[in-house]
Amino acid sequence: MKLYNENNPAPNPRRVRIFLAEKGISIPFVHIPMRQGAHKSPEFMLKNSLGQVPVLELDDGSTLSESIAICRYLEELHPAPALFGEDAWQRARVEMWTRRIEFGLMSRIGAVWINTHKYTAHLGTQYKDFGEASRDRAVKAMHWLNGELQDREFLALERYSMADIVALTTLDFGAFIGIDMPAELEHLGAWHARVSARPSAVA
Amino acid sequence: MKLYNENNPAPNPRRVRIFLAEKGISIPFVHIPMRQGAHKSPEFMLKNSLGQVPVLELDDGSTLSESIAICRYLEELHPAPALFGEDAWQRARVEMWTRRIEFGLMSRIGAVWINTHKYTAHLGTQYKDFGEASRDRAVKAMHWLNGELQDREFLALERYSMADIVALTTLDFGAFIGIDMPAELEHLGAWHARVSARPSAVA
């Protein structure tokens, strides 16, 4: 088994790296230099027809893309600690929160990235007005998240889960492209400090 | 247990209705009239702070939102037929394909809906150029999907799965807002006819 990975600040490969660190699993990485377009090479497109990393490849050559699908697969092979939850309700809660972060926050931060950032300008037309509106919406989602976190330590469960990994990688990517968490969001800030203090966060 | 639902063409509540029909499960529905803004009422926002349907409510008052989280929870209570896959690899495949459809197709169709449609004009600023570009990108994703379906009957597995439900509800919603599948996409068309012929598709 090996993982095609890129060690840039992109949130999706980092989700898998943090997940592996939390599990204490080690998988050989194959570096895909995205700045050189290696993820769009004909060879790599055979592994993922969308040309995206990460991709997990099994020893028989089967491939799996989408960071959450990869982590979910690895969770079944290495059940402890359970990062997707320990029973049906917990697993549903982790799923709900993972999706809330992806659709409510990541999609907006991604829209800022694609439509306003200098690093993505060469990829195609940027819709600047839409991108700037997405920035405001991302910050609005952070305010919502701050309210949700006012009475608990982690997003989905009483302990750390995949949903926290998704939120951490999303917010850190937002900061990388200049969308900072407003300092007055104390519950979100405390949560961010808590999950960033875990050894896995350096992954 | 009850499900807060809206019988409009929105894809997310329909996912759950088709899932229930495939499983042969019956849950009492509570109708949330979205045109009257019932999903944004203070009362409903206590059930889902994002003000979206569907929401599953348990007898103890616990609530769960996000259509896929709801279906995943119900899958654990009613395992057969397994719509999320029967082993670790199948479950990973279903997850991968569900996400590919959501991020590659649904996000674009949603962007057309929010940014160009007359029914959503009252919700806020519409970024028309971005919306029209999203239309082209949605059609491009259909071409990609057509290629993926050239040698198989269903999206993720050798049989019908949650990924097919997500794709069906997405494409039908696209058609509802005027984004038709190009007629030349024969594999996608054949797949669409196949899944639409199932009794669950009327849900």
mmCIF file of C-alpha atoms in Angstrom:
data_model
loop_
_atom_site.group_PDB
_atom_site.id
_atom_site.type_symbol
_atom_site.label_atom_id
_atom_site.label_comp_id
_atom_site.label_asym_id
_atom_site.label_seq_id
_atom_site.Cartn_x
_atom_site.Cartn_y
_atom_site.Cartn_z
ATOM 1 C CA MET A 1 0.000 0.000 0.000
ATOM 2 C CA LYS A 2 1.238 3.543 -0.742
ATOM 3 C CA LEU A 3 -0.091 7.060 -0.646
ATOM 4 C CA TYR A 4 0.396 9.605 -3.411
ATOM 5 C CA ASN A 5 0.812 12.822 -1.497
ATOM 6 C CA GLU A 6 1.918 16.444 -1.816
ATOM 7 C CA ASN A 7 3.392 18.201 1.217
ATOM 8 C CA ASN A 8 2.034 21.630 0.346
ATOM 9 C CA PRO A 9 -0.540 23.439 2.516
ATOM 10 C CA ALA A 10 -3.447 21.849 0.603
ATOM 11 C CA PRO A 11 -6.010 20.676 3.143
ATOM 12 C CA ASN A 12 -6.945 17.305 1.632
ATOM 13 C CA PRO A 13 -3.595 15.495 1.691
ATOM 14 C CA ARG A 14 -2.990 16.951 5.167
ATOM 15 C CA ARG A 15 -6.215 15.379 6.439
ATOM 16 C CA VAL A 16 -4.799 11.963 5.628
ATOM 17 C CA ARG A 17 -1.393 12.767 7.127
ATOM 18 C CA ILE A 18 -2.956 13.902 10.419
ATOM 19 C CA PHE A 19 -5.246 10.866 10.424
ATOM 20 C CA LEU A 20 -2.235 8.549 9.981
ATOM 21 C CA ALA A 21 -0.353 10.329 12.778
ATOM 22 C CA GLU A 22 -3.329 9.992 15.153
ATOM 23 C CA LYS A 23 -3.577 6.293 14.328
ATOM 24 C CA GLY A 24 0.150 5.695 14.517
ATOM 25 C CA ILE A 25 0.076 4.161 11.039
ATOM 26 C CA SER A 26 2.944 4.488 8.629
ATOM 27 C CA ILE A 27 2.439 4.142 4.854
ATOM 28 C CA PRO A 28 5.066 4.839 2.201
ATOM 29 C CA PHE A 29 4.434 8.192 0.522
ATOM 30 C CA VAL A 30 5.037 8.894 -3.137
ATOM 31 C CA HIS A 31 5.603 12.590 -3.703
ATOM 32 C CA ILE A 32 3.535 14.167 -6.484
ATOM 33 C CA PRO A 33 4.998 17.596 -7.286
ATOM 34 C CA MET A 34 1.849 19.563 -8.081
ATOM 35 C CA ARG A 35 3.650 22.747 -9.137
ATOM 36 C CA GLN A 36 5.147 20.724 -11.960
ATOM 37 C CA GLY A 37 1.670 19.442 -12.825
ATOM 38 C CA ALA A 38 2.473 15.837 -11.914
ATOM 39 C CA HIS A 39 -1.126 15.313 -10.719
ATOM 40 C CA LYS A 40 -2.378 16.009 -14.256
ATOM 41 C CA SER A 41 0.038 13.660 -16.042
ATOM 42 C CA PRO A 42 -1.555 10.872 -18.136
ATOM 43 C CA GLU A 43 0.140 8.358 -15.845
ATOM 44 C CA PHE A 44 -1.371 9.833 -12.674
ATOM 45 C CA MET A 45 -4.791 10.385 -14.297
ATOM 46 C CA LEU A 46 -5.018 6.593 -14.623
ATOM 47 C CA LYS A 47 -4.928 6.434 -10.827
ATOM 48 C CA ASN A 48 -7.458 9.256 -10.390
ATOM 49 C CA SER A 49 -9.305 10.489 -13.452
ATOM 50 C CA LEU A 50 -9.888 13.796 -11.665
ATOM 51 C CA GLY A 51 -6.147 14.394 -11.341
ATOM 52 C CA GLN A 52 -6.168 15.099 -7.620
ATOM 53 C CA VAL A 53 -4.132 13.984 -4.622
ATOM 54 C CA PRO A 54 -4.208 12.164 -2.279
ATOM 55 C CA VAL A 55 -4.611 8.710 -3.830
ATOM 56 C CA LEU A 56 -4.189 5.430 -1.970
ATOM 57 C CA GLU A 57 -2.875 2.529 -4.032
ATOM 58 C CA LEU A 58 -3.159 -1.056 -2.821
ATOM 59 C CA ASP A 59 -0.599 -3.728 -3.612
ATOM 60 C CA ASP A 60 -2.853 -5.130 -6.341
ATOM 61 C CA GLY A 61 -2.896 -1.747 -8.089
ATOM 62 C CA SER A 62 -6.436 -0.752 -7.035
ATOM 63 C CA THR A 63 -6.683 2.951 -6.322
ATOM 64 C CA LEU A 64 -8.850 5.052 -4.078
ATOM 65 C CA SER A 65 -9.159 8.822 -4.142
ATOM 66 C CA GLU A 66 -10.980 11.372 -1.946
ATOM 67 C CA SER A 67 -9.305 11.975 1.408
ATOM 68 C CA ILE A 68 -12.292 10.956 3.514
ATOM 69 C CA ALA A 69 -12.765 7.721 1.557
ATOM 70 C CA ILE A 70 -9.099 6.900 2.142
ATOM 71 C CA CYS A 71 -9.347 7.598 5.873
ATOM 72 C CA ARG A 72 -12.588 5.644 6.164
ATOM 73 C CA TYR A 73 -10.927 2.650 4.512
ATOM 74 C CA LEU A 74 -7.906 2.854 6.808
ATOM 75 C CA GLU A 75 -10.229 3.161 9.823
ATOM 76 C CA GLU A 76 -11.682 -0.249 9.007
ATOM 77 C CA LEU A 77 -8.210 -1.804 8.765
ATOM 78 C CA HIS A 78 -6.995 -0.078 11.946
ATOM 79 C CA PRO A 79 -10.073 0.504 14.118
ATOM 80 C CA ALA A 80 -8.392 2.038 17.189
ATOM 81 C CA PRO A 81 -8.514 4.846 18.070
ATOM 82 C CA ALA A 82 -11.882 5.243 16.329
ATOM 83 C CA LEU A 83 -11.719 8.598 14.557
ATOM 84 C CA PHE A 84 -15.057 8.152 12.775
ATOM 85 C CA GLY A 85 -16.952 7.278 15.985
ATOM 86 C CA GLU A 86 -17.608 4.122 17.967
ATOM 87 C CA ASP A 87 -21.298 3.427 17.390
ATOM 88 C CA ALA A 88 -23.998 4.270 14.855
ATOM 89 C CA TRP A 89 -24.930 7.590 16.458
ATOM 90 C CA GLN A 90 -21.334 8.719 16.903
ATOM 91 C CA ARG A 91 -20.536 7.785 13.318
ATOM 92 C CA ALA A 92 -23.551 9.769 12.142
ATOM 93 C CA ARG A 93 -22.440 12.779 14.193
ATOM 94 C CA VAL A 94 -18.932 12.653 12.735
ATOM 95 C CA GLU A 95 -20.401 12.435 9.236
ATOM 96 C CA MET A 96 -22.734 15.357 9.889
ATOM 97 C CA TRP A 97 -19.952 17.575 11.189
ATOM 98 C CA THR A 98 -17.479 16.622 8.490
ATOM 99 C CA ARG A 99 -20.064 17.660 5.928
ATOM 100 C CA ARG A 100 -21.035 20.842 7.710
ATOM 101 C CA ILE A 101 -17.391 21.931 7.640
ATOM 102 C CA GLU A 102 -16.889 20.937 4.029
ATOM 103 C CA PHE A 103 -20.031 22.534 2.638
ATOM 104 C CA GLY A 104 -20.272 25.477 5.022
ATOM 105 C CA LEU A 105 -16.632 26.473 5.331
ATOM 106 C CA MET A 106 -14.288 24.592 2.998
ATOM 107 C CA SER A 107 -16.393 25.293 -0.098
ATOM 108 C CA ARG A 108 -16.228 29.023 0.656
ATOM 109 C CA ILE A 109 -12.529 29.070 1.438
ATOM 110 C CA GLY A 110 -11.972 27.064 -1.739
ATOM 111 C CA ALA A 111 -13.965 29.643 -3.700
ATOM 112 C CA VAL A 112 -11.742 32.440 -2.355
ATOM 113 C CA TRP A 113 -8.654 30.438 -3.302
ATOM 114 C CA ILE A 114 -9.774 29.671 -6.837
ATOM 115 C CA ASN A 115 -11.315 33.055 -7.608
ATOM 116 C CA THR A 116 -9.029 35.586 -5.955
ATOM 117 C CA HIS A 117 -5.587 34.169 -5.229
ATOM 118 C CA LYS A 118 -2.534 34.955 -7.328
ATOM 119 C CA TYR A 119 -1.376 31.334 -7.182
ATOM 120 C CA THR A 120 -4.508 30.115 -8.983
ATOM 121 C CA ALA A 121 -4.784 32.932 -11.527
ATOM 122 C CA HIS A 122 -3.200 30.792 -14.250
ATOM 123 C CA LEU A 123 -5.834 28.051 -13.859
ATOM 124 C CA GLY A 124 -8.648 29.910 -15.602
ATOM 125 C CA THR A 125 -11.045 32.821 -15.252
ATOM 126 C CA GLN A 126 -11.300 34.171 -11.728
ATOM 127 C CA TYR A 127 -14.679 35.524 -10.635
ATOM 128 C CA LYS A 128 -13.353 38.116 -8.212
ATOM 129 C CA ASP A 129 -16.678 39.453 -6.914
ATOM 130 C CA PHE A 130 -17.870 35.963 -6.156
ATOM 131 C CA GLY A 131 -14.519 35.171 -4.534
ATOM 132 C CA GLU A 132 -14.680 38.223 -2.281
ATOM 133 C CA ALA A 133 -18.269 37.424 -1.291
ATOM 134 C CA SER A 134 -17.088 33.907 -0.446
ATOM 135 C CA ARG A 135 -14.509 35.406 1.900
ATOM 136 C CA ASP A 136 -17.278 37.170 3.832
ATOM 137 C CA ARG A 137 -19.318 33.973 3.890
ATOM 138 C CA ALA A 138 -16.362 31.965 5.174
ATOM 139 C CA VAL A 139 -15.941 34.403 8.059
ATOM 140 C CA LYS A 140 -19.684 34.205 8.720
ATOM 141 C CA ALA A 141 -19.371 30.416 8.919
ATOM 142 C CA MET A 142 -16.581 30.867 11.468
ATOM 143 C CA HIS A 143 -18.946 32.934 13.607
ATOM 144 C CA TRP A 144 -21.546 30.176 13.387
ATOM 145 C CA LEU A 145 -18.921 27.600 14.335
ATOM 146 C CA ASN A 146 -17.845 29.675 17.303
ATOM 147 C CA GLY A 147 -21.398 29.551 18.636
ATOM 148 C CA GLU A 148 -21.572 25.806 18.119
ATOM 149 C CA LEU A 149 -18.340 25.332 20.092
ATOM 150 C CA GLN A 150 -19.348 27.435 23.070
ATOM 151 C CA ASP A 151 -20.209 24.457 25.239
ATOM 152 C CA ARG A 152 -17.979 21.678 24.012
ATOM 153 C CA GLU A 153 -14.374 20.764 23.447
ATOM 154 C CA PHE A 154 -14.569 19.023 20.080
ATOM 155 C CA LEU A 155 -16.838 19.323 17.095
ATOM 156 C CA ALA A 156 -18.743 16.066 16.732
ATOM 157 C CA LEU A 157 -18.014 13.978 19.832
ATOM 158 C CA GLU A 158 -16.757 14.421 23.360
ATOM 159 C CA ARG A 159 -13.346 13.536 21.999
ATOM 160 C CA TYR A 160 -11.276 14.285 18.935
ATOM 161 C CA SER A 161 -12.617 12.905 15.636
ATOM 162 C CA MET A 162 -12.261 13.105 11.881
ATOM 163 C CA ALA A 163 -14.513 16.166 11.928
ATOM 164 C CA ASP A 164 -11.887 18.035 13.957
ATOM 165 C CA ILE A 165 -9.226 17.029 11.442
ATOM 166 C CA VAL A 166 -11.341 18.374 8.597
ATOM 167 C CA ALA A 167 -12.001 21.647 10.414
ATOM 168 C CA LEU A 168 -8.359 22.137 11.424
ATOM 169 C CA THR A 169 -6.979 21.575 7.932
ATOM 170 C CA THR A 170 -9.676 23.840 6.488
ATOM 171 C CA LEU A 171 -9.054 26.727 8.877
ATOM 172 C CA ASP A 172 -5.269 26.466 8.537
ATOM 173 C CA PHE A 173 -5.574 26.536 4.766
ATOM 174 C CA GLY A 174 -7.842 29.585 5.100
ATOM 175 C CA ALA A 175 -5.157 31.317 7.184
ATOM 176 C CA PHE A 176 -2.529 30.377 4.579
ATOM 177 C CA ILE A 177 -4.480 32.225 1.895
ATOM 178 C CA GLY A 178 -5.204 35.195 4.145
ATOM 179 C CA ILE A 179 -8.588 34.390 5.697
ATOM 180 C CA ASP A 180 -7.841 34.675 9.391
ATOM 181 C CA MET A 181 -10.131 33.663 12.210
ATOM 182 C CA PRO A 182 -11.444 36.815 13.859
ATOM 183 C CA ALA A 183 -9.726 37.160 17.252
ATOM 184 C CA GLU A 184 -13.035 37.681 19.067
ATOM 185 C CA LEU A 185 -14.188 34.146 18.256
ATOM 186 C CA GLU A 186 -12.941 32.811 21.565
ATOM 187 C CA HIS A 187 -14.536 29.366 21.488
ATOM 188 C CA LEU A 188 -13.288 28.675 17.987
ATOM 189 C CA GLY A 189 -9.879 30.027 18.956
ATOM 190 C CA ALA A 190 -9.727 27.797 22.050
ATOM 191 C CA TRP A 191 -10.748 24.771 19.997
ATOM 192 C CA HIS A 192 -8.107 25.630 17.387
ATOM 193 C CA ALA A 193 -5.393 25.901 20.056
ATOM 194 C CA ARG A 194 -6.532 22.566 21.533
ATOM 195 C CA VAL A 195 -6.380 20.583 18.293
ATOM 196 C CA SER A 196 -3.213 22.353 17.106
ATOM 197 C CA ALA A 197 -1.440 21.278 20.308
ATOM 198 C CA ARG A 198 -1.791 17.613 19.408
ATOM 199 C CA PRO A 199 1.415 16.076 18.007
ATOM 200 C CA SER A 200 -0.487 15.045 14.861
ATOM 201 C CA ALA A 201 -1.022 18.695 13.866
ATOM 202 C CA VAL A 202 2.519 19.030 12.528
ATOM 203 C CA ALA A 203 1.725 16.441 9.836
ATOM 204 C CA MET B 1 -38.200 8.728 15.012
ATOM 205 C CA LYS B 2 -39.384 11.239 12.402
ATOM 206 C CA LEU B 3 -38.004 12.992 9.365
ATOM 207 C CA TYR B 4 -38.441 16.690 8.643
ATOM 208 C CA ASN B 5 -38.840 16.774 4.903
ATOM 209 C CA GLU B 6 -39.896 18.975 1.983
ATOM 210 C CA ASN B 7 -41.364 17.334 -1.128
ATOM 211 C CA ASN B 8 -39.929 19.863 -3.567
ATOM 212 C CA PRO B 9 -37.340 18.940 -6.239
ATOM 213 C CA ALA B 10 -34.465 19.682 -3.840
ATOM 214 C CA PRO B 11 -31.941 16.860 -4.153
ATOM 215 C CA ASN B 12 -31.026 16.365 -0.504
ATOM 216 C CA PRO B 13 -34.407 15.401 0.979
ATOM 217 C CA ARG B 14 -35.019 13.223 -2.083
ATOM 218 C CA ARG B 15 -31.836 11.268 -1.405
ATOM 219 C CA VAL B 16 -33.282 10.181 1.917
ATOM 220 C CA ARG B 17 -36.695 9.367 0.417
ATOM 221 C CA ILE B 18 -35.143 7.151 -2.276
ATOM 222 C CA PHE B 19 -32.905 5.514 0.324
ATOM 223 C CA LEU B 20 -35.940 4.713 2.501
ATOM 224 C CA ALA B 21 -37.817 3.311 -0.501
ATOM 225 C CA GLU B 22 -34.865 1.065 -1.441
ATOM 226 C CA LYS B 23 -34.657 -0.176 2.139
ATOM 227 C CA GLY B 24 -38.413 -0.605 2.519
ATOM 228 C CA ILE B 25 -38.316 1.541 5.660
ATOM 229 C CA SER B 26 -41.171 3.816 6.626
ATOM 230 C CA ILE B 27 -40.624 6.822 8.911
ATOM 231 C CA PRO B 28 -43.233 9.476 9.700
ATOM 232 C CA PHE B 29 -42.536 12.660 7.731
ATOM 233 C CA VAL B 30 -43.105 16.155 9.068
ATOM 234 C CA HIS B 31 -43.597 18.588 6.225
ATOM 235 C CA ILE B 32 -41.496 21.765 6.363
ATOM 236 C CA PRO B 33 -42.910 24.276 3.867
ATOM 237 C CA MET B 34 -39.732 25.930 2.639
ATOM 238 C CA ARG B 35 -41.459 28.534 0.487
ATOM 239 C CA GLN B 36 -42.957 29.905 3.666
ATOM 240 C CA GLY B 37 -39.503 29.909 5.241
ATOM 241 C CA ALA B 38 -40.360 27.239 7.829
ATOM 242 C CA HIS B 39 -36.788 25.894 7.670
ATOM 243 C CA LYS B 40 -35.503 29.245 8.956
ATOM 244 C CA SER B 41 -37.952 29.564 11.876
ATOM 245 C CA PRO B 42 -36.367 29.838 15.360
ATOM 246 C CA GLU B 43 -38.108 26.591 16.280
ATOM 247 C CA PHE B 44 -36.613 24.661 13.359
ATOM 248 C CA MET B 45 -33.183 26.285 13.768
ATOM 249 C CA LEU B 46 -32.984 24.563 17.159
ATOM 250 C CA LYS B 47 -33.116 21.251 15.295
ATOM 251 C CA ASN B 48 -30.542 22.332 12.698
ATOM 252 C CA SER B 49 -28.656 25.561 13.283
ATOM 253 C CA LEU B 50 -28.042 25.782 9.527
ATOM 254 C CA GLY B 51 -31.789 25.882 8.811
ATOM 255 C CA GLN B 52 -31.782 23.072 6.249
ATOM 256 C CA VAL B 53 -33.849 19.976 5.605
ATOM 257 C CA PRO B 54 -33.824 17.019 5.922
ATOM 258 C CA VAL B 55 -33.456 16.508 9.673
ATOM 259 C CA LEU B 56 -33.933 13.210 11.475
ATOM 260 C CA GLU B 57 -35.277 13.456 15.007
ATOM 261 C CA LEU B 58 -35.040 10.543 17.426
ATOM 262 C CA ASP B 59 -37.639 9.843 20.091
ATOM 263 C CA ASP B 60 -35.386 11.385 22.736
ATOM 264 C CA GLY B 61 -35.280 14.643 20.778
ATOM 265 C CA SER B 62 -31.735 14.227 19.415
ATOM 266 C CA THR B 63 -31.444 15.561 15.896
ATOM 267 C CA LEU B 64 -29.259 14.736 12.943
ATOM 268 C CA SER B 65 -28.897 16.758 9.758
ATOM 269 C CA GLU B 66 -27.063 16.209 6.444
ATOM 270 C CA SER B 67 -28.754 13.695 4.165
ATOM 271 C CA ILE B 68 -25.787 11.329 3.948
ATOM 272 C CA ALA B 69 -25.349 11.276 7.731
ATOM 273 C CA ILE B 70 -29.040 10.410 8.088
ATOM 274 C CA CYS B 71 -28.797 7.595 5.542
ATOM 275 C CA ARG B 72 -25.602 6.265 7.071
ATOM 276 C CA TYR B 73 -27.292 6.130 10.475
ATOM 277 C CA LEU B 74 -30.328 4.328 9.063
ATOM 278 C CA GLU B 75 -28.032 1.895 7.225
ATOM 279 C CA GLU B 76 -26.620 0.770 10.567
ATOM 280 C CA LEU B 77 -30.109 0.211 11.993
ATOM 281 C CA HIS B 78 -31.332 -1.572 8.834
ATOM 282 C CA PRO B 79 -28.262 -3.151 7.217
ATOM 283 C CA ALA B 80 -29.935 -4.926 4.280
ATOM 284 C CA PRO B 81 -29.778 -4.198 1.423
ATOM 285 C CA ALA B 82 -26.396 -2.563 2.041
ATOM 286 C CA LEU B 83 -26.500 0.720 0.137
ATOM 287 C CA PHE B 84 -23.144 1.947 1.481
ATOM 288 C CA GLY B 85 -21.300 -1.273 0.549
ATOM 289 C CA GLU B 86 -20.711 -4.630 2.210
ATOM 290 C CA ASP B 87 -17.019 -4.557 3.125
ATOM 291 C CA ALA B 88 -14.288 -2.006 3.768
ATOM 292 C CA TRP B 89 -13.317 -1.630 0.116
ATOM 293 C CA GLN B 90 -16.894 -1.357 -1.115
ATOM 294 C CA ARG B 91 -17.682 1.216 1.552
ATOM 295 C CA ALA B 92 -14.623 3.207 0.521
ATOM 296 C CA ARG B 93 -15.712 3.059 -3.139
ATOM 297 C CA VAL B 94 -19.203 4.301 -2.284
ATOM 298 C CA GLU B 95 -17.717 7.123 -0.241
ATOM 299 C CA MET B 96 -15.353 8.077 -3.054
ATOM 300 C CA TRP B 97 -18.105 8.169 -5.647
ATOM 301 C CA THR B 98 -20.561 10.004 -3.441
ATOM 302 C CA ARG B 99 -17.948 12.697 -2.945
ATOM 303 C CA ARG B 100 -16.949 12.844 -6.587
ATOM 304 C CA ILE B 101 -20.563 13.532 -7.505
ATOM 305 C CA GLU B 102 -21.046 16.076 -4.769
ATOM 306 C CA PHE B 103 -17.876 18.067 -5.370
ATOM 307 C CA GLY B 104 -17.621 17.583 -9.121
ATOM 308 C CA LEU B 105 -21.240 17.891 -10.152
ATOM 309 C CA MET B 106 -23.587 18.933 -7.356
ATOM 310 C CA SER B 107 -21.454 21.893 -6.296
ATOM 311 C CA ARG B 108 -21.572 23.226 -9.870
ATOM 312 C CA ILE B 109 -25.279 22.631 -10.343
ATOM 313 C CA GLY B 110 -25.841 24.291 -6.978
ATOM 314 C CA ALA B 111 -23.793 27.285 -8.121
ATOM 315 C CA VAL B 112 -25.987 27.633 -11.224
ATOM 316 C CA TRP B 113 -29.100 27.443 -9.057
ATOM 317 C CA ILE B 114 -27.957 30.023 -6.513
ATOM 318 C CA ASN B 115 -26.378 32.444 -8.978
ATOM 319 C CA THR B 116 -28.635 32.403 -12.025
ATOM 320 C CA HIS B 117 -32.099 31.081 -11.208
ATOM 321 C CA LYS B 118 -35.126 33.335 -10.795
ATOM 322 C CA TYR B 119 -36.319 31.309 -7.793
ATOM 323 C CA THR B 120 -33.200 32.154 -5.807
ATOM 324 C CA ALA B 121 -32.860 35.796 -6.864
ATOM 325 C CA HIS B 122 -34.447 37.002 -3.615
ATOM 326 C CA LEU B 123 -31.859 35.197 -1.467
ATOM 327 C CA GLY B 124 -29.011 37.629 -2.121
ATOM 328 C CA THR B 125 -26.569 38.826 -4.746
ATOM 329 C CA GLN B 126 -26.328 36.532 -7.746
ATOM 330 C CA TYR B 127 -22.936 36.276 -9.451
ATOM 331 C CA LYS B 128 -24.244 35.597 -12.945
ATOM 332 C CA ASP B 129 -20.908 35.138 -14.731
ATOM 333 C CA PHE B 130 -19.781 32.639 -12.162
ATOM 334 C CA GLY B 131 -23.156 30.907 -12.363
ATOM 335 C CA GLU B 132 -22.968 30.582 -16.151
ATOM 336 C CA ALA B 133 -19.392 29.273 -15.967
ATOM 337 C CA SER B 134 -20.631 26.720 -13.442
ATOM 338 C CA ARG B 135 -23.210 25.559 -15.965
ATOM 339 C CA ASP B 136 -20.438 24.803 -18.462
ATOM 340 C CA ARG B 137 -18.442 23.047 -15.757
ATOM 341 C CA ALA B 138 -21.442 20.935 -14.751
ATOM 342 C CA VAL B 139 -21.850 19.770 -18.347
ATOM 343 C CA LYS B 140 -18.117 19.048 -18.489
ATOM 344 C CA ALA B 141 -18.474 16.882 -15.374
ATOM 345 C CA MET B 142 -21.282 14.987 -17.128
ATOM 346 C CA HIS B 143 -18.897 14.223 -19.992
ATOM 347 C CA TRP B 144 -16.337 12.922 -17.505
ATOM 348 C CA LEU B 145 -19.013 10.807 -15.831
ATOM 349 C CA ASN B 146 -20.088 9.396 -19.175
ATOM 350 C CA GLY B 147 -16.548 8.143 -19.743
ATOM 351 C CA GLU B 148 -16.430 6.597 -16.283
ATOM 352 C CA LEU B 149 -19.679 4.726 -16.947
ATOM 353 C CA GLN B 150 -18.657 3.281 -20.291
ATOM 354 C CA ASP B 151 -17.859 -0.134 -18.912
ATOM 355 C CA ARG B 152 -20.099 -0.548 -15.918
ATOM 356 C CA GLU B 153 -23.721 -0.483 -14.853
ATOM 357 C CA PHE B 154 -23.534 1.461 -11.612
ATOM 358 C CA LEU B 155 -21.221 4.121 -10.277
ATOM 359 C CA ALA B 156 -19.367 2.692 -7.295
ATOM 360 C CA LEU B 157 -20.152 -1.035 -7.160
ATOM 361 C CA GLU B 158 -21.445 -3.788 -9.408
ATOM 362 C CA ARG B 159 -24.839 -3.040 -7.963
ATOM 363 C CA TYR B 160 -26.884 -0.008 -7.002
ATOM 364 C CA SER B 161 -25.538 2.047 -4.092
ATOM 365 C CA MET B 162 -25.865 5.347 -2.288
ATOM 366 C CA ALA B 163 -23.560 6.884 -4.891
ATOM 367 C CA ASP B 164 -26.179 6.189 -7.567
ATOM 368 C CA ILE B 165 -28.831 7.834 -5.411
ATOM 369 C CA VAL B 166 -26.674 10.931 -5.038
ATOM 370 C CA ALA B 167 -25.982 11.102 -8.767
ATOM 371 C CA LEU B 168 -29.626 10.550 -9.737
ATOM 372 C CA THR B 169 -30.984 13.247 -7.443
ATOM 373 C CA THR B 170 -28.251 15.624 -8.587
ATOM 374 C CA LEU B 171 -28.844 15.128 -12.305
ATOM 375 C CA ASP B 172 -32.619 15.327 -11.925
ATOM 376 C CA PHE B 173 -32.281 18.565 -10.006
ATOM 377 C CA GLY B 174 -29.997 19.845 -12.753
ATOM 378 C CA ALA B 175 -32.664 19.033 -15.336
ATOM 379 C CA PHE B 176 -35.281 20.788 -13.186
ATOM 380 C CA ILE B 177 -33.280 24.027 -13.333
ATOM 381 C CA GLY B 178 -32.553 23.652 -17.039
ATOM 382 C CA ILE B 179 -29.188 21.868 -17.142
ATOM 383 C CA ASP B 180 -29.961 18.895 -19.322
ATOM 384 C CA MET B 181 -27.694 15.927 -19.947
ATOM 385 C CA PRO B 182 -26.360 16.169 -23.492
ATOM 386 C CA ALA B 183 -28.095 13.482 -25.578
ATOM 387 C CA GLU B 184 -24.806 12.165 -26.940
ATOM 388 C CA LEU B 185 -23.695 10.981 -23.498
ATOM 389 C CA GLU B 186 -24.982 7.488 -24.119
ATOM 390 C CA HIS B 187 -23.430 5.712 -21.146
ATOM 391 C CA LEU B 188 -24.652 8.334 -18.731
ATOM 392 C CA GLY B 189 -28.067 8.273 -20.407
ATOM 393 C CA ALA B 190 -28.274 4.479 -20.140
ATOM 394 C CA TRP B 191 -27.282 4.620 -16.480
ATOM 395 C CA HIS B 192 -29.873 7.326 -15.862
ATOM 396 C CA ALA B 193 -32.604 5.248 -17.512
ATOM 397 C CA ARG B 194 -31.522 2.211 -15.463
ATOM 398 C CA VAL B 195 -31.689 3.918 -12.068
ATOM 399 C CA SER B 196 -34.811 5.906 -12.968
ATOM 400 C CA ALA B 197 -36.631 2.650 -13.760
ATOM 401 C CA ARG B 198 -36.326 1.483 -10.157
ATOM 402 C CA PRO B 199 -39.543 1.914 -8.154
ATOM 403 C CA SER B 200 -37.637 4.015 -5.598
ATOM 404 C CA ALA B 201 -37.036 6.768 -8.165
ATOM 405 C CA VAL B 202 -40.553 8.150 -7.769
ATOM 406 C CA ALA B 203 -39.798 9.063 -4.146
#
